[in-house]
Amino acid sequence: MATVERQSLSAQSQRLLNQVLQRPLPRHIAIVMDGNGRWAKQLDRDRTFGHRQGVDTARDIVEFSIKHLKLETLTLYAFSTENWNRPRREVDFLMDLMQRFLREQVDRLVKKNVQLRVMGDVGALPESLQNEIQYAIDRSNSNDGLNLNLAVNYGSRQEILRAVQSLVIQVQDGKLEPESINEHLFEQALYTQGLPDPDLVIRTAEQRLSNFLLWQAAYAEFWTTPSPWPEFSIEKFLTAISDFQSRPRTYGSLNNHA
Ligand code: IPE
Ligand code: IPE
Ligand code: MG
């Protein structure tokens, strides 16, 4: 639709893009897309208007990540295990919106060589959404471009418990020695199995993780903006990446320090 025109970059974005492409890019960017409801309320609109607008922003960021950054992995937090606590009407709307997003975008994403993944307790989602997810995964599973990882009914604590349970079962079955459980093996039991850890976690509207990638983000750089997600832009995205590139990552050592 309007996506192509939306991708023409402002002079400032073009300048930032040229700059960030000269340095190593993060392999994995993960985003907590927050503030949709408040953005809509401030315009005197229903919260659902904010969610719809949020989908457009997400689509722009995905498009840009493919076309200009050739990013390896992008994770988007779409619905948390805690979001069930919202009014039924909003939850239903969000389920429907995710389903529509997949249905409308899957062909384009597949053509752009995107591999779609979904992390979270998919079995608890409405069946029609589960079917759409499965279809999108099947359609894109031979692609090897951007890993687009959607966190849907995702909670990091639930993910970690699930990993523990699967390892305990392997121990009980005599297939695994407790001593051989190490970080690598544990990571194989997480939804993010096979993906690099996020290098950069971006959050709009707030400054907390809200049960997102607690294990995987151990050494991620964190970038926040008070702007709500519908106001997030290519320029802000590039600013986050540029800030990321200017931070020395020492992983507990003294490397890079004067
Ligand atoms: C983020 O926006 C989208 C989801 C969590 C699904 P919110 O819906 O949390 O919007 P605010 O934070 O209430 O403004
Ligand atoms: C985090 O946003 C979850 C998603 C963006 C899907 P929330 O709005 O649910 O988180 P809190 O309530 O601000 O912690
Ligand atoms: Mg919120």
Coordinates of C-alpha atoms and ligand atoms in Angstrom, one line a residue:
M1 CA 0.0 0.0 0.0
A2 CA 1.5 3.3 1.1
T3 CA 4.5 1.5 2.5
V4 CA 6.8 2.3 -0.4
E5 CA 6.2 6.1 -0.2
R6 CA 6.5 5.9 3.5
Q7 CA 10.0 4.7 3.1
S8 CA 11.4 7.8 1.4
L9 CA 13.9 9.0 3.9
S10 CA 14.2 12.5 5.3
A11 CA 17.6 14.2 4.8
Q12 CA 18.3 13.7 8.5
S13 CA 17.5 10.0 8.3
Q14 CA 19.6 9.6 5.2
R15 CA 22.5 11.3 7.0
L16 CA 22.1 9.0 10.0
L17 CA 21.8 6.0 7.8
N18 CA 25.0 6.7 6.0
Q19 CA 26.7 7.1 9.4
V20 CA 25.4 3.9 11.0
L21 CA 26.2 1.8 8.0
Q22 CA 29.9 2.7 8.5
R23 CA 30.1 0.9 11.8
P24 CA 29.1 -2.7 12.9
L25 CA 25.3 -2.9 13.2
P26 CA 23.6 -4.8 16.0
R27 CA 22.8 -8.3 14.9
H28 CA 19.6 -8.5 16.9
I29 CA 17.4 -5.6 17.8
A30 CA 14.4 -6.2 20.1
I31 CA 11.7 -3.6 20.7
V32 CA 9.1 -3.1 23.4
M33 CA 6.4 -1.2 21.5
D34 CA 4.7 0.7 24.2
G35 CA 2.4 3.7 24.6
N36 CA -0.2 3.1 21.9
G37 CA -3.2 3.6 24.2
R38 CA -1.9 6.8 25.8
W39 CA -1.0 8.2 22.4
A40 CA -4.6 7.6 21.2
K41 CA -6.2 9.0 24.5
Q42 CA -4.2 12.2 24.1
L43 CA -5.9 12.6 20.7
D44 CA -9.2 11.9 22.3
R45 CA -9.5 8.6 20.5
D46 CA -10.1 5.1 21.6
R47 CA -7.1 3.0 22.6
T48 CA -7.7 0.7 19.7
F49 CA -6.8 3.6 17.4
G50 CA -3.4 3.7 19.0
H51 CA -2.9 0.0 18.4
R52 CA -3.8 0.4 14.7
Q53 CA -1.4 3.2 14.3
G54 CA 1.2 1.1 16.2
V55 CA 0.9 -1.6 13.5
D56 CA 1.8 1.0 10.8
T57 CA 4.9 2.0 12.8
A58 CA 5.9 -1.6 13.2
R59 CA 5.5 -2.2 9.5
D60 CA 7.7 0.8 8.7
I61 CA 10.4 -0.4 11.0
V62 CA 10.3 -3.9 9.6
E63 CA 10.5 -2.6 6.1
F64 CA 13.4 -0.3 6.9
S65 CA 15.3 -3.1 8.7
I66 CA 15.0 -5.2 5.6
K67 CA 15.7 -2.7 2.9
H68 CA 18.3 -0.4 4.5
L69 CA 19.9 -2.3 7.4
K70 CA 19.8 -5.9 6.2
L71 CA 19.3 -6.7 9.8
E72 CA 19.7 -10.3 10.9
T73 CA 17.0 -10.4 13.7
L74 CA 14.3 -8.1 14.8
T75 CA 12.1 -9.1 17.7
L76 CA 8.9 -7.2 18.4
Y77 CA 7.0 -7.5 21.6
A78 CA 3.4 -7.6 20.5
F79 CA 1.4 -9.1 23.4
S80 CA 2.7 -10.2 26.9
T81 CA 1.4 -12.9 29.2
E82 CA 0.3 -10.1 31.5
N83 CA -1.7 -8.3 28.7
W84 CA -4.6 -10.8 29.3
N85 CA -5.4 -8.7 32.3
R86 CA -6.8 -5.9 30.1
P87 CA -10.5 -5.5 29.3
R88 CA -11.8 -8.3 27.1
R89 CA -12.7 -5.9 24.3
E90 CA -9.1 -4.7 24.0
V91 CA -7.7 -8.2 24.2
D92 CA -10.0 -9.3 21.4
F93 CA -9.1 -6.3 19.3
L94 CA -5.4 -7.0 19.7
M95 CA -5.9 -10.7 18.7
D96 CA -7.8 -9.7 15.7
L97 CA -5.2 -7.0 14.8
M98 CA -2.3 -9.5 15.0
Q99 CA -4.3 -11.9 12.8
R100 CA -5.0 -9.2 10.2
F101 CA -1.4 -8.1 10.3
L102 CA -0.2 -11.6 9.5
R103 CA -2.8 -12.2 6.8
E104 CA -2.1 -8.9 5.1
Q105 CA 1.6 -8.9 5.3
V106 CA 2.6 -12.5 4.8
D107 CA 2.9 -12.4 1.0
R108 CA 5.1 -9.3 1.1
L109 CA 7.2 -10.6 3.9
V110 CA 7.8 -13.9 2.2
K111 CA 8.8 -12.1 -1.1
K112 CA 11.3 -10.1 0.9
N113 CA 12.9 -13.3 2.2
V114 CA 11.7 -12.8 5.8
Q115 CA 11.7 -15.8 8.1
L116 CA 8.8 -15.4 10.5
R117 CA 9.0 -16.8 14.0
V118 CA 6.6 -16.4 16.9
M119 CA 7.7 -16.8 20.5
G120 CA 5.3 -17.3 23.3
D121 CA 2.6 -19.6 24.4
V122 CA 0.9 -19.8 21.1
G123 CA -1.4 -22.7 22.2
A124 CA -3.4 -20.3 24.4
L125 CA -4.2 -17.9 21.5
P126 CA -7.5 -18.0 19.6
E127 CA -7.5 -20.8 17.1
S128 CA -7.8 -18.6 14.0
L129 CA -4.7 -16.6 15.1
Q130 CA -2.9 -19.9 15.7
N131 CA -3.7 -21.0 12.2
E132 CA -2.5 -17.7 10.7
I133 CA 0.7 -17.9 12.7
Q134 CA 1.3 -21.5 11.5
Y135 CA 0.6 -20.5 7.9
A136 CA 3.0 -17.6 8.0
I137 CA 5.7 -19.8 9.6
D138 CA 5.3 -22.5 7.0
R139 CA 5.3 -20.1 4.1
S140 CA 8.5 -18.4 5.3
N141 CA 10.5 -21.3 6.7
S142 CA 12.8 -21.8 3.7
N143 CA 13.7 -18.0 3.7
D144 CA 17.0 -16.8 5.0
G145 CA 16.6 -13.1 5.2
L146 CA 15.5 -11.1 8.3
N147 CA 14.4 -13.2 11.2
L148 CA 11.2 -11.4 12.2
N149 CA 10.5 -12.7 15.7
L150 CA 7.1 -11.7 17.0
A151 CA 6.6 -12.1 20.8
V152 CA 3.0 -13.0 21.2
N153 CA 1.6 -14.2 24.5
Y154 CA 5.2 -14.0 25.6
G155 CA 6.5 -13.7 29.1
S156 CA 10.2 -14.2 30.0
R157 CA 9.5 -15.9 33.3
Q158 CA 7.1 -18.3 31.6
E159 CA 9.7 -19.0 29.0
I160 CA 12.4 -19.7 31.6
L161 CA 10.1 -22.0 33.6
R162 CA 9.2 -23.9 30.4
A163 CA 12.9 -24.4 29.7
V164 CA 13.5 -25.6 33.2
Q165 CA 10.6 -28.1 32.9
S166 CA 11.9 -29.5 29.6
L167 CA 15.4 -30.0 31.0
V168 CA 14.0 -31.6 34.2
I169 CA 12.1 -34.1 32.0
Q170 CA 15.2 -34.9 30.1
V171 CA 17.0 -35.6 33.4
Q172 CA 14.2 -37.7 34.7
D173 CA 14.2 -39.7 31.4
G174 CA 17.9 -40.3 31.9
K175 CA 18.8 -38.4 28.8
L176 CA 20.7 -35.6 30.5
E177 CA 23.1 -35.3 33.4
P178 CA 22.3 -32.4 35.7
E179 CA 26.0 -31.4 35.6
S180 CA 25.9 -31.0 31.9
I181 CA 23.3 -28.2 32.0
N182 CA 25.2 -25.1 30.9
E183 CA 24.2 -21.8 29.4
H184 CA 24.3 -23.2 25.9
L185 CA 22.0 -26.1 26.7
F186 CA 19.6 -23.8 28.6
E187 CA 19.4 -21.5 25.6
Q188 CA 18.5 -24.4 23.4
A189 CA 15.3 -24.7 25.5
L190 CA 14.3 -21.1 25.1
Y191 CA 12.0 -19.7 22.4
T192 CA 15.0 -17.8 21.0
Q193 CA 16.9 -21.0 20.3
G194 CA 19.3 -20.5 17.4
L195 CA 19.0 -16.7 17.5
P196 CA 21.8 -14.4 18.7
D197 CA 21.1 -12.5 22.0
P198 CA 19.7 -9.0 21.4
D199 CA 22.4 -6.4 21.2
L200 CA 20.0 -3.5 21.5
V201 CA 16.7 -3.4 23.3
I202 CA 14.6 -0.4 22.5
R203 CA 11.5 0.6 24.5
T204 CA 9.2 3.5 23.9
A205 CA 7.1 5.3 26.5
E206 CA 8.5 3.6 29.6
Q207 CA 11.9 2.5 31.0
R208 CA 11.4 -1.1 32.1
L209 CA 11.6 -4.6 30.6
S210 CA 8.1 -5.8 31.6
N211 CA 9.0 -9.5 31.5
F212 CA 10.8 -9.3 28.2
L213 CA 13.9 -11.4 27.3
L214 CA 15.2 -11.4 30.9
W215 CA 17.8 -14.1 30.1
Q216 CA 18.7 -13.0 26.6
A217 CA 19.1 -9.3 27.3
A218 CA 21.8 -9.9 30.0
Y219 CA 24.3 -7.8 28.0
A220 CA 22.0 -5.9 25.7
E221 CA 22.3 -2.1 25.4
F222 CA 19.1 -0.5 26.5
W223 CA 17.7 2.6 24.7
T224 CA 14.5 4.3 25.7
T225 CA 12.4 7.3 24.5
P226 CA 9.5 9.0 26.2
S227 CA 7.7 9.0 22.9
P228 CA 4.9 6.5 22.5
W229 CA 5.2 3.8 19.9
P230 CA 3.0 5.4 17.2
E231 CA 5.4 8.4 17.2
F232 CA 8.5 6.2 16.8
S233 CA 10.1 6.9 13.5
I234 CA 13.0 5.8 11.3
E235 CA 14.9 8.8 12.6
K236 CA 14.5 7.6 16.2
F237 CA 15.4 4.1 15.2
L238 CA 18.6 5.3 13.5
T239 CA 19.4 7.5 16.5
A240 CA 19.0 4.4 18.8
I241 CA 21.4 2.4 16.6
S242 CA 23.8 5.3 16.4
D243 CA 23.8 5.6 20.2
F244 CA 24.3 1.9 20.5
Q245 CA 27.4 2.1 18.2
S246 CA 28.9 4.8 20.3
R247 CA 28.8 2.8 23.5
P248 CA 31.8 0.6 24.4
R249 CA 30.6 -2.9 25.4
T250 CA 33.0 -4.4 27.9
Y251 CA 31.1 -7.4 29.2
G252 CA 32.6 -7.0 32.6
S253 CA 36.1 -6.6 31.4
L254 CA 38.2 -3.4 31.1
N255 CA 38.6 -3.6 27.3
N256 CA 38.1 -0.3 25.5
H257 CA 38.5 1.7 28.7
A258 CA 41.3 4.3 28.8
Ligands
IPE1 C1 1.6 -1.2 23.8 O1 0.8 -0.1 24.0 C2 0.8 -2.3 23.1 C3 0.6 -3.5 23.9 C4 1.0 -3.7 25.1 C5 -0.2 -4.5 23.4 P1 -0.1 -0.1 25.3 O2 -1.5 -0.7 25.0 O3 0.5 -0.7 26.5 O4 -0.3 1.5 25.5 P2 -0.2 2.3 26.9 O5 1.1 1.9 27.5 O6 -1.4 1.8 27.7 O7 -0.3 3.7 26.5
IPE2 C1 4.8 -4.3 27.5 O1 3.9 -3.2 27.5 C2 4.2 -5.4 26.6 C3 4.2 -5.1 25.2 C4 4.6 -4.0 24.6 C5 3.5 -6.1 24.3 P1 2.9 -3.1 28.7 O2 2.2 -1.8 28.5 O3 2.0 -4.3 28.8 O4 3.8 -3.1 30.0 P2 3.7 -2.3 31.3 O5 2.3 -2.5 31.9 O6 3.9 -0.8 31.0 O7 4.8 -2.8 32.2
MG3 MG 1.7 0.0 27.9

